Amino acid sequence: MITDKDRSNMKQFFKAVLALEDEEECRKFFDDVATIKELLDLSARLEVARMLTEGAVFSEISKETGASSATISRVNKCISYGEGGYETVLARLREDN
């Protein structure tokens, strides 16, 4: 169960991320706040989402990223029924390229 304190902490964290001004600041912050494993897991989920939205199949995604079928399914569920976060970020990344 998420408590009011948890919500407050998450809000502060999101504001901290939004306060970062460039990729270097972002890298430094996440190096401090997360383990290498956590960063690898988060970045792998984003890659899974990118591949799913580009029409890749589960077996191809698993082979290329090493993600488990459970992770791929969870990301797919978020893309289909979530808040739209992956779509927003992926669209902005495409705009930057």
CSV table of C-alpha atoms in Angstrom, one decimal:
chain,number,residue,atom,x,y,z
A,1,MET,CA,0.0,0.0,0.0
A,2,ILE,CA,1.3,3.4,-0.9
A,3,THR,CA,1.3,5.8,2.0
A,4,ASP,CA,1.0,9.6,1.9
A,5,LYS,CA,4.7,9.7,2.8
A,6,ASP,CA,5.5,7.4,-0.2
A,7,ARG,CA,3.5,9.7,-2.4
A,8,SER,CA,5.4,12.7,-1.1
A,9,ASN,CA,8.7,11.0,-1.6
A,10,MET,CA,7.8,10.1,-5.2
A,11,LYS,CA,6.6,13.6,-6.0
A,12,GLN,CA,9.9,14.9,-4.7
A,13,PHE,CA,11.8,12.4,-6.8
A,14,PHE,CA,9.9,13.3,-10.0
A,15,LYS,CA,10.6,17.0,-9.3
A,16,ALA,CA,14.2,16.2,-8.9
A,17,VAL,CA,14.3,14.4,-12.2
A,18,LEU,CA,12.6,17.3,-13.9
A,19,ALA,CA,15.1,19.7,-12.4
A,20,LEU,CA,18.0,18.0,-14.2
A,21,GLU,CA,19.2,20.2,-17.1
A,22,ASP,CA,21.1,17.8,-19.4
A,23,GLU,CA,22.2,14.2,-20.0
A,24,GLU,CA,25.3,14.5,-17.9
A,25,GLU,CA,23.4,15.8,-14.8
A,26,CYS,CA,20.9,13.0,-15.3
A,27,ARG,CA,23.7,10.4,-15.5
A,28,LYS,CA,25.3,11.7,-12.4
A,29,PHE,CA,22.0,11.8,-10.5
A,30,PHE,CA,21.0,8.2,-11.5
A,31,ASP,CA,24.5,6.9,-10.8
A,32,ASP,CA,24.1,8.3,-7.2
A,33,VAL,CA,20.5,7.2,-6.7
A,34,ALA,CA,20.4,3.8,-8.3
A,35,THR,CA,22.5,0.7,-8.6
A,36,ILE,CA,24.0,-0.3,-11.9
A,37,LYS,CA,21.5,-3.3,-12.0
A,38,GLU,CA,18.6,-0.9,-11.5
A,39,LEU,CA,19.8,1.4,-14.2
A,40,LEU,CA,20.3,-1.6,-16.6
A,41,ASP,CA,16.8,-2.9,-15.8
A,42,LEU,CA,15.2,0.5,-16.4
A,43,SER,CA,17.0,1.1,-19.6
A,44,ALA,CA,16.2,-2.4,-20.8
A,45,ARG,CA,12.5,-1.8,-20.2
A,46,LEU,CA,12.6,1.3,-22.3
A,47,GLU,CA,14.3,-0.7,-25.1
A,48,VAL,CA,11.7,-3.4,-24.8
A,49,ALA,CA,9.0,-0.7,-25.1
A,50,ARG,CA,10.7,0.8,-28.2
A,51,MET,CA,10.9,-2.6,-29.8
A,52,LEU,CA,7.3,-3.5,-29.0
A,53,THR,CA,6.0,-0.2,-30.4
A,54,GLU,CA,8.0,-0.9,-33.6
A,55,GLY,CA,6.3,-4.3,-34.0
A,56,ALA,CA,9.0,-6.7,-32.7
A,57,VAL,CA,7.8,-10.1,-31.4
A,58,PHE,CA,8.5,-11.4,-27.9
A,59,SER,CA,11.2,-13.9,-29.0
A,60,GLU,CA,13.1,-11.3,-31.0
A,61,ILE,CA,13.0,-8.9,-28.0
A,62,SER,CA,14.1,-11.5,-25.6
A,63,LYS,CA,17.0,-12.5,-27.8
A,64,GLU,CA,18.2,-9.0,-28.4
A,65,THR,CA,17.7,-7.5,-24.9
A,66,GLY,CA,17.9,-10.5,-22.6
A,67,ALA,CA,14.6,-9.5,-21.1
A,68,SER,CA,12.5,-12.2,-19.6
A,69,SER,CA,9.0,-13.0,-21.0
A,70,ALA,CA,7.6,-11.6,-17.7
A,71,THR,CA,9.3,-8.3,-18.2
A,72,ILE,CA,8.3,-8.1,-21.9
A,73,SER,CA,4.7,-8.9,-20.9
A,74,ARG,CA,4.7,-6.3,-18.1
A,75,VAL,CA,6.0,-3.6,-20.5
A,76,ASN,CA,3.5,-4.6,-23.1
A,77,LYS,CA,0.7,-4.4,-20.6
A,78,CYS,CA,1.9,-0.9,-19.7
A,79,ILE,CA,1.9,0.2,-23.3
A,80,SER,CA,-1.6,-1.2,-23.8
A,81,TYR,CA,-3.3,-0.2,-20.6
A,82,GLY,CA,-0.9,2.1,-18.7
A,83,GLU,CA,-0.7,5.9,-18.3
A,84,GLY,CA,1.0,6.5,-21.7
A,85,GLY,CA,4.4,7.2,-20.2
A,86,TYR,CA,6.3,5.0,-22.6
A,87,GLU,CA,4.6,6.5,-25.6
A,88,THR,CA,5.4,10.0,-24.5
A,89,VAL,CA,9.0,9.3,-23.9
A,90,LEU,CA,9.5,7.3,-27.1
A,91,ALA,CA,7.8,10.0,-29.2
A,92,ARG,CA,10.1,12.6,-27.8
A,93,LEU,CA,13.2,10.5,-28.3
A,94,ARG,CA,12.1,10.0,-32.0
A,95,GLU,CA,11.7,13.8,-32.3
A,96,ASP,CA,15.3,14.3,-31.0
A,97,ASN,CA,16.8,12.0,-33.6
